[in-house]
PDB file of N, CA, C and O in Angstrom:
ATOM      1  N   UNK A   1       0.830  -1.170  -0.024  1.00 86.00           N
ATOM      2  CA  UNK A   1       0.110  -0.110   0.226  1.00 86.00           C
ATOM      3  C   UNK A   1       1.032   1.435   0.010  1.00 86.00           C
ATOM      4  O   UNK A   1       1.977   1.369   0.896  1.00 86.00           O
ATOM      5  N   UNK A   2       0.537   2.364  -0.853  1.00 91.00           N
ATOM      6  CA  UNK A   2       1.315   3.214  -0.811  1.00 91.00           C
ATOM      7  C   UNK A   2       1.211   4.310   0.076  1.00 91.00           C
ATOM      8  O   UNK A   2       0.097   4.296   1.008  1.00 91.00           O
ATOM      9  N   UNK A   3       2.311   5.139   0.190  1.00 94.00           N
ATOM     10  CA  UNK A   3       2.208   6.241   1.622  1.00 94.00           C
ATOM     11  C   UNK A   3       0.603   7.062   1.637  1.00 94.00           C
ATOM     12  O   UNK A   3       0.013   7.304   2.398  1.00 94.00           O
ATOM     13  N   UNK A   4       0.412   7.461   0.557  1.00 93.00           N
ATOM     14  CA  UNK A   4      -1.111   7.966   0.392  1.00 93.00           C
ATOM     15  C   UNK A   4      -2.443   7.401   0.873  1.00 93.00           C
ATOM     16  O   UNK A   4      -3.147   7.783   1.443  1.00 93.00           O
ATOM     17  N   UNK A   5      -2.184   6.152   0.524  1.00 96.00           N
ATOM     18  CA  UNK A   5      -3.577   5.430   0.949  1.00 96.00           C
ATOM     19  C   UNK A   5      -3.136   5.006   2.155  1.00 96.00           C
ATOM     20  O   UNK A   5      -4.155   5.458   3.072  1.00 96.00           O
ATOM     21  N   UNK A   6      -1.904   4.895   2.973  1.00 96.00           N
ATOM     22  CA  UNK A   6      -1.844   4.705   4.375  1.00 96.00           C
ATOM     23  C   UNK A   6      -2.675   6.166   5.259  1.00 96.00           C
ATOM     24  O   UNK A   6      -3.182   5.693   5.983  1.00 96.00           O
ATOM     25  N   UNK A   7      -2.236   7.319   4.871  1.00 97.00           N
ATOM     26  CA  UNK A   7      -2.569   8.534   5.102  1.00 97.00           C
ATOM     27  C   UNK A   7      -4.093   8.544   5.357  1.00 97.00           C
ATOM     28  O   UNK A   7      -4.587   8.856   6.157  1.00 97.00           O
ATOM     29  N   UNK A   8      -4.866   8.163   3.847  1.00 97.00           N
ATOM     30  CA  UNK A   8      -6.381   8.522   4.012  1.00 97.00           C
ATOM     31  C   UNK A   8      -6.649   7.062   5.046  1.00 97.00           C
ATOM     32  O   UNK A   8      -8.006   7.577   5.505  1.00 97.00           O
ATOM     33  N   UNK A   9      -6.375   5.941   4.842  1.00 98.00           N
ATOM     34  CA  UNK A   9      -6.742   4.830   6.053  1.00 98.00           C
ATOM     35  C   UNK A   9      -7.041   5.476   7.376  1.00 98.00           C
ATOM     36  O   UNK A   9      -7.448   5.337   8.062  1.00 98.00           O
ATOM     37  N   UNK A  10      -5.065   5.901   7.419  1.00 98.00           N
ATOM     38  CA  UNK A  10      -5.263   6.440   9.102  1.00 98.00           C
ATOM     39  C   UNK A  10      -6.241   7.398   9.314  1.00 98.00           C
ATOM     40  O   UNK A  10      -6.735   7.499  10.628  1.00 98.00           O
ATOM     41  N   UNK A  11      -6.657   8.867   8.577  1.00 98.00           N
ATOM     42  CA  UNK A  11      -7.589   9.655   8.853  1.00 98.00           C
ATOM     43  C   UNK A  11      -9.147   8.812   8.935  1.00 98.00           C
ATOM     44  O   UNK A  11      -9.741   9.262   9.905  1.00 98.00           O
ATOM     45  N   UNK A  12      -9.386   7.995   8.231  1.00 98.00           N
ATOM     46  CA  UNK A  12     -10.561   7.736   8.421  1.00 98.00           C
ATOM     47  C   UNK A  12     -10.850   6.624   9.877  1.00 98.00           C
ATOM     48  O   UNK A  12     -11.727   6.751  10.599  1.00 98.00           O
ATOM     49  N   UNK A  13      -9.570   6.278   9.976  1.00 98.00           N
ATOM     50  CA  UNK A  13      -9.647   5.024  11.214  1.00 98.00           C
ATOM     51  C   UNK A  13      -9.757   6.032  12.309  1.00 98.00           C
ATOM     52  O   UNK A  13     -10.611   5.868  13.554  1.00 98.00           O
ATOM     53  N   UNK A  14      -8.792   7.096  12.616  1.00 98.00           N
ATOM     54  CA  UNK A  14      -8.930   8.140  13.328  1.00 98.00           C
ATOM     55  C   UNK A  14     -10.539   8.642  13.587  1.00 98.00           C
ATOM     56  O   UNK A  14     -10.865   9.022  14.941  1.00 98.00           O
ATOM     57  N   UNK A  15     -10.985   9.119  12.677  1.00 98.00           N
ATOM     58  CA  UNK A  15     -12.462   9.457  12.517  1.00 98.00           C
ATOM     59  C   UNK A  15     -13.699   8.773  13.014  1.00 98.00           C
ATOM     60  O   UNK A  15     -14.109   8.436  14.014  1.00 98.00           O
ATOM     61  N   UNK A  16     -13.346   6.975  12.676  1.00 97.00           N
ATOM     62  CA  UNK A  16     -14.017   6.177  13.360  1.00 97.00           C
ATOM     63  C   UNK A  16     -14.025   5.950  14.716  1.00 97.00           C
ATOM     64  O   UNK A  16     -14.865   5.665  15.335  1.00 97.00           O
ATOM     65  N   UNK A  17     -12.993   5.670  15.070  1.00 96.00           N
ATOM     66  CA  UNK A  17     -12.412   5.943  16.600  1.00 96.00           C
ATOM     67  C   UNK A  17     -12.998   7.047  17.149  1.00 96.00           C
ATOM     68  O   UNK A  17     -13.451   6.762  18.338  1.00 96.00           O
ATOM     69  N   UNK A  18     -12.703   8.289  17.293  1.00 96.00           N
ATOM     70  CA  UNK A  18     -13.577   9.320  17.308  1.00 96.00           C
ATOM     71  C   UNK A  18     -15.128   9.175  17.642  1.00 96.00           C
ATOM     72  O   UNK A  18     -15.445   9.472  18.485  1.00 96.00           O
ATOM     73  N   UNK A  19     -15.759   8.865  16.806  1.00 96.00           N
ATOM     74  CA  UNK A  19     -17.074   8.463  16.702  1.00 96.00           C
ATOM     75  C   UNK A  19     -17.574   7.543  17.924  1.00 96.00           C
ATOM     76  O   UNK A  19     -18.361   7.660  18.298  1.00 96.00           O
ATOM     77  N   UNK A  20     -16.758   6.176  17.620  1.00 93.00           N
ATOM     78  CA  UNK A  20     -16.939   5.673  18.938  1.00 93.00           C
ATOM     79  C   UNK A  20     -16.817   5.826  20.475  1.00 93.00           C
ATOM     80  O   UNK A  20     -17.416   5.781  21.207  1.00 93.00           O
ATOM     81  N   UNK A  21     -15.604   6.707  20.450  1.00 92.00           N
ATOM     82  CA  UNK A  21     -15.188   7.227  21.941  1.00 92.00           C
ATOM     83  C   UNK A  21     -15.959   7.955  22.438  1.00 92.00           C
ATOM     84  O   UNK A  21     -16.018   7.943  23.430  1.00 92.00           O
ATOM     85  N   UNK A  22     -16.052   9.017  21.484  1.00 91.00           N
ATOM     86  CA  UNK A  22     -17.092  10.336  21.998  1.00 91.00           C
ATOM     87  C   UNK A  22     -18.237  10.326  21.653  1.00 91.00           C
ATOM     88  O   UNK A  22     -19.004  11.279  21.812  1.00 91.00           O
ATOM     89  N   UNK A  23     -19.072   8.908  21.717  1.00 89.00           N
ATOM     90  CA  UNK A  23     -20.335   8.415  21.020  1.00 89.00           C
ATOM     91  C   UNK A  23     -21.082   9.617  22.301  1.00 89.00           C
ATOM     92  O   UNK A  23     -20.922   9.426  22.908  1.00 89.00           O
ATOM     93  N   UNK A  24     -22.236  10.170  21.885  1.00 84.00           N
ATOM     94  CA  UNK A  24     -23.409  10.774  22.579  1.00 84.00           C
ATOM     95  C   UNK A  24     -22.642  12.341  23.408  1.00 84.00           C
ATOM     96  O   UNK A  24     -22.938  12.949  24.137  1.00 84.00           O
ATOM     97  N   UNK A  25     -21.195  12.505  22.895  1.00 87.00           N
ATOM     98  CA  UNK A  25     -21.008  13.772  23.353  1.00 87.00           C
ATOM     99  C   UNK A  25     -20.295  14.516  22.511  1.00 87.00           C
ATOM    100  O   UNK A  25     -19.086  14.603  21.891  1.00 87.00           O
ATOM    101  N   UNK A  26     -21.138  15.576  21.958  1.00 92.00           N
ATOM    102  CA  UNK A  26     -21.291  16.329  20.915  1.00 92.00           C
ATOM    103  C   UNK A  26     -20.012  17.125  20.773  1.00 92.00           C
ATOM    104  O   UNK A  26     -19.241  17.650  19.720  1.00 92.00           O
ATOM    105  N   UNK A  27     -19.340  18.013  22.170  1.00 92.00           N
ATOM    106  CA  UNK A  27     -18.137  18.650  22.467  1.00 92.00           C
ATOM    107  C   UNK A  27     -16.952  17.901  21.755  1.00 92.00           C
ATOM    108  O   UNK A  27     -16.419  18.516  21.385  1.00 92.00           O
ATOM    109  N   UNK A  28     -17.214  16.948  22.684  1.00 91.00           N
ATOM    110  CA  UNK A  28     -15.858  16.005  22.493  1.00 91.00           C
ATOM    111  C   UNK A  28     -15.570  15.400  20.968  1.00 91.00           C
ATOM    112  O   UNK A  28     -14.462  15.576  20.454  1.00 91.00           O
ATOM    113  N   UNK A  29     -16.719  15.201  20.335  1.00 94.00           N
ATOM    114  CA  UNK A  29     -16.964  14.872  18.887  1.00 94.00           C
ATOM    115  C   UNK A  29     -16.234  15.869  17.887  1.00 94.00           C
ATOM    116  O   UNK A  29     -15.697  15.458  17.091  1.00 94.00           O
ATOM    117  N   UNK A  30     -16.605  17.147  18.382  1.00 96.00           N
ATOM    118  CA  UNK A  30     -16.470  18.127  17.210  1.00 96.00           C
ATOM    119  C   UNK A  30     -14.923  18.788  17.641  1.00 96.00           C
ATOM    120  O   UNK A  30     -14.357  19.210  16.609  1.00 96.00           O
ATOM    121  N   UNK A  31     -14.374  18.611  18.860  1.00 95.00           N
ATOM    122  CA  UNK A  31     -13.103  19.132  19.154  1.00 95.00           C
ATOM    123  C   UNK A  31     -12.362  18.346  18.990  1.00 95.00           C
ATOM    124  O   UNK A  31     -11.027  18.257  18.109  1.00 95.00           O
ATOM    125  N   UNK A  32     -12.343  16.698  18.803  1.00 95.00           N
ATOM    126  CA  UNK A  32     -11.654  15.545  17.942  1.00 95.00           C
ATOM    127  C   UNK A  32     -11.620  15.736  16.517  1.00 95.00           C
ATOM    128  O   UNK A  32     -10.702  15.534  15.836  1.00 95.00           O
ATOM    129  N   UNK A  33     -12.892  16.400  15.954  1.00 97.00           N
ATOM    130  CA  UNK A  33     -12.993  16.219  14.482  1.00 97.00           C
ATOM    131  C   UNK A  33     -12.021  17.567  14.087  1.00 97.00           C
ATOM    132  O   UNK A  33     -11.292  17.407  12.962  1.00 97.00           O
ATOM    133  N   UNK A  34     -12.409  18.619  14.860  1.00 97.00           N
ATOM    134  CA  UNK A  34     -11.098  19.548  14.174  1.00 97.00           C
ATOM    135  C   UNK A  34     -10.127  19.317  14.712  1.00 97.00           C
ATOM    136  O   UNK A  34      -9.114  19.778  13.594  1.00 97.00           O
ATOM    137  N   UNK A  35      -9.600  18.660  15.764  1.00 97.00           N
ATOM    138  CA  UNK A  35      -8.002  18.668  15.795  1.00 97.00           C
ATOM    139  C   UNK A  35      -7.404  17.373  14.829  1.00 97.00           C
ATOM    140  O   UNK A  35      -6.340  17.971  14.060  1.00 97.00           O
ATOM    141  N   UNK A  36      -8.323  16.592  14.464  1.00 97.00           N
ATOM    142  CA  UNK A  36      -8.020  15.403  13.450  1.00 97.00           C
ATOM    143  C   UNK A  36      -7.543  16.235  12.319  1.00 97.00           C
ATOM    144  O   UNK A  36      -7.091  16.040  11.318  1.00 97.00           O
ATOM    145  N   UNK A  37      -8.447  16.867  11.952  1.00 98.00           N
ATOM    146  CA  UNK A  37      -8.646  17.418  10.527  1.00 98.00           C
ATOM    147  C   UNK A  37      -7.322  18.725  10.326  1.00 98.00           C
ATOM    148  O   UNK A  37      -6.710  18.656   9.808  1.00 98.00           O
ATOM    149  N   UNK A  38      -7.250  19.495  11.776  1.00 97.00           N
ATOM    150  CA  UNK A  38      -5.993  20.636  11.388  1.00 97.00           C
ATOM    151  C   UNK A  38      -4.590  19.865  11.255  1.00 97.00           C
ATOM    152  O   UNK A  38      -3.895  20.351  10.676  1.00 97.00           O
ATOM    153  N   UNK A  39      -4.303  18.606  11.808  1.00 96.00           N
ATOM    154  CA  UNK A  39      -3.150  18.031  12.060  1.00 96.00           C
ATOM    155  C   UNK A  39      -3.074  17.282  10.654  1.00 96.00           C
ATOM    156  O   UNK A  39      -1.727  17.576  10.066  1.00 96.00           O
ATOM    157  N   UNK A  40      -4.064  16.926  10.445  1.00 97.00           N
ATOM    158  CA  UNK A  40      -3.905  16.568   8.779  1.00 97.00           C
ATOM    159  C   UNK A  40      -3.622  17.317   7.300  1.00 97.00           C
ATOM    160  O   UNK A  40      -2.531  17.361   6.833  1.00 97.00           O
ATOM    161  N   UNK A  41      -4.026  18.640   7.766  1.00 97.00           N
ATOM    162  CA  UNK A  41      -4.225  19.960   6.919  1.00 97.00           C
ATOM    163  C   UNK A  41      -2.617  20.271   7.327  1.00 97.00           C
ATOM    164  O   UNK A  41      -2.143  21.151   6.249  1.00 97.00           O
ATOM    165  N   UNK A  42      -2.338  20.361   8.188  1.00 97.00           N
ATOM    166  CA  UNK A  42      -0.820  21.198   8.731  1.00 97.00           C
ATOM    167  C   UNK A  42       0.155  20.275   7.819  1.00 97.00           C
ATOM    168  O   UNK A  42       0.982  21.386   7.827  1.00 97.00           O
ATOM    169  N   UNK A  43       0.214  19.519   8.077  1.00 96.00           N
ATOM    170  CA  UNK A  43       1.200  18.616   7.317  1.00 96.00           C
ATOM    171  C   UNK A  43       0.597  18.001   5.796  1.00 96.00           C
ATOM    172  O   UNK A  43       1.433  17.196   5.185  1.00 96.00           O
ATOM    173  N   UNK A  44      -0.282  18.612   5.091  1.00 94.00           N
ATOM    174  CA  UNK A  44      -0.538  17.896   3.782  1.00 94.00           C
ATOM    175  C   UNK A  44       0.383  18.163   2.520  1.00 94.00           C
ATOM    176  O   UNK A  44       0.482  17.416   2.146  1.00 94.00           O
ATOM    177  N   UNK A  45       1.273  19.083   2.599  1.00 95.00           N
ATOM    178  CA  UNK A  45       2.290  19.261   1.854  1.00 95.00           C
ATOM    179  C   UNK A  45       3.879  18.658   2.324  1.00 95.00           C
ATOM    180  O   UNK A  45       4.576  18.731   1.519  1.00 95.00           O
ATOM    181  N   UNK A  46       3.851  17.830   3.144  1.00 95.00           N
ATOM    182  CA  UNK A  46       4.984  16.923   3.653  1.00 95.00           C
ATOM    183  C   UNK A  46       5.584  16.166   2.531  1.00 95.00           C
ATOM    184  O   UNK A  46       4.688  15.316   2.063  1.00 95.00           O
ATOM    185  N   UNK A  47       6.631  15.993   1.799  1.00 94.00           N
ATOM    186  CA  UNK A  47       6.840  15.026   0.996  1.00 94.00           C
ATOM    187  C   UNK A  47       7.998  14.153   1.118  1.00 94.00           C
ATOM    188  O   UNK A  47       8.175  13.463   0.753  1.00 94.00           O
ATOM    189  N   UNK A  48       8.705  14.385   2.803  1.00 96.00           N
ATOM    190  CA  UNK A  48      10.001  13.502   3.120  1.00 96.00           C
ATOM    191  C   UNK A  48       9.229  11.876   3.469  1.00 96.00           C
ATOM    192  O   UNK A  48       8.173  12.114   4.426  1.00 96.00           O
ATOM    193  N   UNK A  49       9.453  10.767   2.598  1.00 95.00           N
ATOM    194  CA  UNK A  49       8.464   9.527   3.140  1.00 95.00           C
ATOM    195  C   UNK A  49       8.903   9.374   4.541  1.00 95.00           C
ATOM    196  O   UNK A  49       8.536   8.904   5.240  1.00 95.00           O
ATOM    197  N   UNK A  50      10.468   9.448   4.935  1.00 97.00           N
ATOM    198  CA  UNK A  50      10.603   9.301   6.663  1.00 97.00           C
ATOM    199  C   UNK A  50       9.778   9.803   7.570  1.00 97.00           C
ATOM    200  O   UNK A  50       9.414   9.519   8.389  1.00 97.00           O
ATOM    201  N   UNK A  51       9.346  11.071   6.902  1.00 97.00           N
ATOM    202  CA  UNK A  51       8.444  12.264   8.100  1.00 97.00           C
ATOM    203  C   UNK A  51       7.247  11.745   7.994  1.00 97.00           C
ATOM    204  O   UNK A  51       7.018  11.696   9.010  1.00 97.00           O
ATOM    205  N   UNK A  52       6.774  11.361   6.690  1.00 97.00           N
ATOM    206  CA  UNK A  52       5.733  11.025   6.477  1.00 97.00           C
ATOM    207  C   UNK A  52       5.573   9.805   7.311  1.00 97.00           C
ATOM    208  O   UNK A  52       4.259   9.103   8.250  1.00 97.00           O
ATOM    209  N   UNK A  53       6.077   8.902   7.435  1.00 97.00           N
ATOM    210  CA  UNK A  53       6.098   7.138   7.949  1.00 97.00           C
ATOM    211  C   UNK A  53       5.917   7.767   9.819  1.00 97.00           C
ATOM    212  O   UNK A  53       5.196   6.932  10.242  1.00 97.00           O
ATOM    213  N   UNK A  54       7.237   8.536  10.040  1.00 97.00           N
ATOM    214  CA  UNK A  54       7.016   9.168  11.720  1.00 97.00           C
ATOM    215  C   UNK A  54       5.706   9.795  11.710  1.00 97.00           C
ATOM    216  O   UNK A  54       5.200   8.939  12.925  1.00 97.00           O
ATOM    217  N   UNK A  55       5.259  10.338  11.306  1.00 97.00           N
ATOM    218  CA  UNK A  55       3.840  10.742  11.527  1.00 97.00           C
ATOM    219  C   UNK A  55       2.810   9.930  11.411  1.00 97.00           C
ATOM    220  O   UNK A  55       1.638   9.826  12.442  1.00 97.00           O
ATOM    221  N   UNK A  56       2.662   8.993  10.677  1.00 97.00           N
ATOM    222  CA  UNK A  56       1.691   7.751  10.446  1.00 97.00           C
ATOM    223  C   UNK A  56       1.879   7.023  11.644  1.00 97.00           C
ATOM    224  O   UNK A  56       0.805   6.416  12.356  1.00 97.00           O
ATOM    225  N   UNK A  57       3.295   6.609  12.053  1.00 98.00           N
ATOM    226  CA  UNK A  57       3.156   5.506  13.533  1.00 98.00           C
ATOM    227  C   UNK A  57       2.772   6.756  14.410  1.00 98.00           C
ATOM    228  O   UNK A  57       1.897   6.278  15.491  1.00 98.00           O
ATOM    229  N   UNK A  58       2.898   7.992  14.641  1.00 97.00           N
ATOM    230  CA  UNK A  58       2.199   8.716  15.805  1.00 97.00           C
ATOM    231  C   UNK A  58       0.740   8.513  15.750  1.00 97.00           C
ATOM    232  O   UNK A  58       0.246   8.712  16.818  1.00 97.00           O
ATOM    233  N   UNK A  59       0.371   9.227  14.548  1.00 97.00           N
ATOM    234  CA  UNK A  59      -0.928   8.939  14.434  1.00 97.00           C
ATOM    235  C   UNK A  59      -1.683   7.486  15.100  1.00 97.00           C
ATOM    236  O   UNK A  59      -2.589   7.662  15.529  1.00 97.00           O
ATOM    237  N   UNK A  60      -1.083   6.415  14.420  1.00 97.00           N
ATOM    238  CA  UNK A  60      -1.773   5.319  14.930  1.00 97.00           C
ATOM    239  C   UNK A  60      -1.109   5.056  16.151  1.00 97.00           C
ATOM    240  O   UNK A  60      -2.367   4.246  16.747  1.00 97.00           O
ATOM    241  N   UNK A  61      -0.403   5.325  17.139  1.00 97.00           N
ATOM    242  CA  UNK A  61      -0.165   5.466  18.405  1.00 97.00           C
ATOM    243  C   UNK A  61      -1.522   6.477  19.184  1.00 97.00           C
ATOM    244  O   UNK A  61      -2.104   5.954  20.031  1.00 97.00           O
ATOM    245  N   UNK A  62      -1.966   7.312  18.520  1.00 95.00           N
ATOM    246  CA  UNK A  62      -3.121   7.961  19.124  1.00 95.00           C
ATOM    247  C   UNK A  62      -4.278   7.627  18.916  1.00 95.00           C
ATOM    248  O   UNK A  62      -5.138   7.296  19.937  1.00 95.00           O
ATOM    249  N   UNK A  63      -4.527   6.770  17.582  1.00 96.00           N
ATOM    250  CA  UNK A  63      -5.780   6.046  17.630  1.00 96.00           C
ATOM    251  C   UNK A  63      -5.625   5.147  18.570  1.00 96.00           C
ATOM    252  O   UNK A  63      -6.657   4.967  19.442  1.00 96.00           O
ATOM    253  N   UNK A  64      -4.746   4.240  19.282  1.00 95.00           N
ATOM    254  CA  UNK A  64      -4.710   3.186  19.924  1.00 95.00           C
ATOM    255  C   UNK A  64      -4.762   3.585  21.174  1.00 95.00           C
ATOM    256  O   UNK A  64      -5.506   3.087  22.235  1.00 95.00           O
ATOM    257  N   UNK A  65      -4.101   4.847  21.897  1.00 94.00           N
ATOM    258  CA  UNK A  65      -4.480   5.382  22.836  1.00 94.00           C
ATOM    259  C   UNK A  65      -5.771   6.108  23.089  1.00 94.00           C
ATOM    260  O   UNK A  65      -6.390   5.955  24.241  1.00 94.00           O
ATOM    261  N   UNK A  66      -6.589   6.697  22.538  1.00 92.00           N
ATOM    262  CA  UNK A  66      -8.113   6.884  22.310  1.00 92.00           C
ATOM    263  C   UNK A  66      -8.940   5.557  22.734  1.00 92.00           C
ATOM    264  O   UNK A  66      -9.784   5.614  23.292  1.00 92.00           O
ATOM    265  N   UNK A  67      -8.346   4.475  21.869  1.00 90.00           N
ATOM    266  CA  UNK A  67      -9.202   3.431  22.104  1.00 90.00           C
ATOM    267  C   UNK A  67      -8.949   2.511  23.355  1.00 90.00           C
ATOM    268  O   UNK A  67     -10.127   1.880  23.527  1.00 90.00           O
ATOM    269  N   UNK A  68      -8.156   2.770  23.710  1.00 90.00           N
ATOM    270  CA  UNK A  68      -7.749   2.073  24.858  1.00 90.00           C
ATOM    271  C   UNK A  68      -7.550   2.866  26.395  1.00 90.00           C
ATOM    272  O   UNK A  68      -7.706   2.180  27.116  1.00 90.00           O
ATOM    273  N   UNK A  69      -7.419   4.091  26.145  1.00 87.00           N
ATOM    274  CA  UNK A  69      -7.463   4.658  27.295  1.00 87.00           C
ATOM    275  C   UNK A  69      -8.335   5.877  27.726  1.00 87.00           C
ATOM    276  O   UNK A  69      -8.574   6.466  28.920  1.00 87.00           O
ATOM    277  N   UNK A  70      -9.266   6.106  26.720  1.00 79.00           N
ATOM    278  CA  UNK A  70     -10.168   7.392  27.037  1.00 79.00           C
ATOM    279  C   UNK A  70     -11.331   6.701  27.781  1.00 79.00           C
ATOM    280  O   UNK A  70     -12.011   5.597  27.292  1.00 79.00           O
ATOM    281  N   UNK A  71     -11.910   7.142  29.116  1.00 71.00           N
ATOM    282  CA  UNK A  71     -12.757   6.665  29.606  1.00 71.00           C
ATOM    283  C   UNK A  71     -13.771   7.633  29.746  1.00 71.00           C
ATOM    284  O   UNK A  71     -13.850   9.034  30.227  1.00 71.00           O
ATOM    285  N   UNK A  72     -15.108   7.268  29.390  1.00 68.00           N
ATOM    286  CA  UNK A  72     -16.596   8.320  29.655  1.00 68.00           C
ATOM    287  C   UNK A  72     -16.991   8.062  30.990  1.00 68.00           C
ATOM    288  O   UNK A  72     -17.349   6.791  31.145  1.00 68.00           O
ATOM    289  N   UNK A  73     -18.119   9.135  31.330  1.00 65.00           N
ATOM    290  CA  UNK A  73     -18.937   9.271  32.255  1.00 65.00           C
ATOM    291  C   UNK A  73     -20.153   9.765  32.315  1.00 65.00           C
ATOM    292  O   UNK A  73     -19.975  10.585  31.270  1.00 65.00           O
ATOM    293  N   UNK A  74     -21.140   9.378  33.037  1.00 64.00           N
ATOM    294  CA  UNK A  74     -22.304   9.793  32.895  1.00 64.00           C
ATOM    295  C   UNK A  74     -22.755  10.227  34.200  1.00 64.00           C
ATOM    296  O   UNK A  74     -22.795   9.412  35.244  1.00 64.00           O
ATOM    297  N   UNK A  75     -23.258  11.334  34.364  1.00 60.00           N
ATOM    298  CA  UNK A  75     -23.949  11.808  35.750  1.00 60.00           C
ATOM    299  C   UNK A  75     -25.261  10.962  35.718  1.00 60.00           C
ATOM    300  O   UNK A  75     -26.086  11.033  35.075  1.00 60.00           O
ATOM    301  N   UNK A  76     -24.966  10.060  36.934  1.00 70.00           N
ATOM    302  CA  UNK A  76     -26.287   9.603  37.420  1.00 70.00           C
ATOM    303  C   UNK A  76     -27.281  10.379  38.397  1.00 70.00           C
ATOM    304  O   UNK A  76     -28.232  10.073  38.837  1.00 70.00           O
ATOM    305  N   UNK A  77     -26.743  10.862  39.195  1.00 70.00           N
ATOM    306  CA  UNK A  77     -27.284  11.943  40.085  1.00 70.00           C
ATOM    307  C   UNK A  77     -26.371  13.139  40.806  1.00 70.00           C
ATOM    308  O   UNK A  77     -25.397  13.174  39.886  1.00 70.00           O
ATOM    309  N   UNK A  78     -26.775  13.974  41.531  1.00 70.00           N
ATOM    310  CA  UNK A  78     -25.867  14.973  41.430  1.00 70.00           C
ATOM    311  C   UNK A  78     -24.402  15.125  41.838  1.00 70.00           C
ATOM    312  O   UNK A  78     -23.600  15.686  41.523  1.00 70.00           O
ATOM    313  N   UNK A  79     -24.160  13.731  42.706  1.00 73.00           N
ATOM    314  CA  UNK A  79     -22.628  13.752  43.079  1.00 73.00           C
ATOM    315  C   UNK A  79     -21.994  12.510  42.617  1.00 73.00           C
ATOM    316  O   UNK A  79     -20.975  11.775  42.975  1.00 73.00           O
ATOM    317  N   UNK A  80     -22.959  11.708  41.763  1.00 69.00           N
ATOM    318  CA  UNK A  80     -22.336  10.740  41.256  1.00 69.00           C
ATOM    319  C   UNK A  80     -22.057  10.103  39.468  1.00 69.00           C
ATOM    320  O   UNK A  80     -23.267  10.824  38.736  1.00 69.00           O
ATOM    321  N   UNK A  81     -20.948  10.025  39.000  1.00 54.00           N
ATOM    322  CA  UNK A  81     -20.855   9.175  37.465  1.00 54.00           C
ATOM    323  C   UNK A  81     -20.641   8.056  37.713  1.00 54.00           C
ATOM    324  O   UNK A  81     -20.310   7.297  38.634  1.00 54.00           O
ATOM    325  N   UNK A  82     -21.299   7.466  36.634  1.00 61.00           N
ATOM    326  CA  UNK A  82     -21.162   5.798  35.995  1.00 61.00           C
ATOM    327  C   UNK A  82     -20.186   6.185  35.089  1.00 61.00           C
ATOM    328  O   UNK A  82     -20.634   6.740  33.924  1.00 61.00           O
ATOM    329  N   UNK A  83     -19.299   4.909  34.864  1.00 58.00           N
ATOM    330  CA  UNK A  83     -18.486   4.803  33.917  1.00 58.00           C
ATOM    331  C   UNK A  83     -19.099   3.843  32.612  1.00 58.00           C
ATOM    332  O   UNK A  83     -19.897   3.117  33.049  1.00 58.00           O
ATOM    333  N   UNK A  84     -18.601   4.803  31.755  1.00 56.00           N
ATOM    334  CA  UNK A  84     -19.157   3.650  30.401  1.00 56.00           C
ATOM    335  C   UNK A  84     -17.744   2.734  29.965  1.00 56.00           C
ATOM    336  O   UNK A  84     -16.955   3.491  29.880  1.00 56.00           O
ATOM    337  N   UNK A  85     -18.513   1.195  29.663  1.00 51.00           N
ATOM    338  CA  UNK A  85     -17.150   0.676  28.941  1.00 51.00           C
ATOM    339  C   UNK A  85     -17.403   0.509  27.244  1.00 51.00           C
ATOM    340  O   UNK A  85     -18.462   0.195  26.957  1.00 51.00           O
ATOM    341  N   UNK A  86     -16.292   0.772  26.586  1.00 48.00           N
ATOM    342  CA  UNK A  86     -16.547   1.336  25.225  1.00 48.00           C
ATOM    343  C   UNK A  86     -15.777  -0.217  24.451  1.00 48.00           C
ATOM    344  O   UNK A  86     -15.093  -1.224  24.898  1.00 48.00           O
TER     345      UNK A  86
END
């Protein structure tokens, strides 16, 4: 798979992960969408294959971190939160 295809695949994967992790949290969904899009646009003209590979690795690490380390909670009453298992 070429680098351009890998970049596009990572972009899509990050957005799918964002939708799963922040489901029902409109503010977090929007903030994550904006951040993902900003980072990809910021590096859109990068031409160095080594730098692109480095950024692909970082993006994959971020996706894994989102999937495995983010915990959401729901207010069940005034002073209680219930965690959601994703």
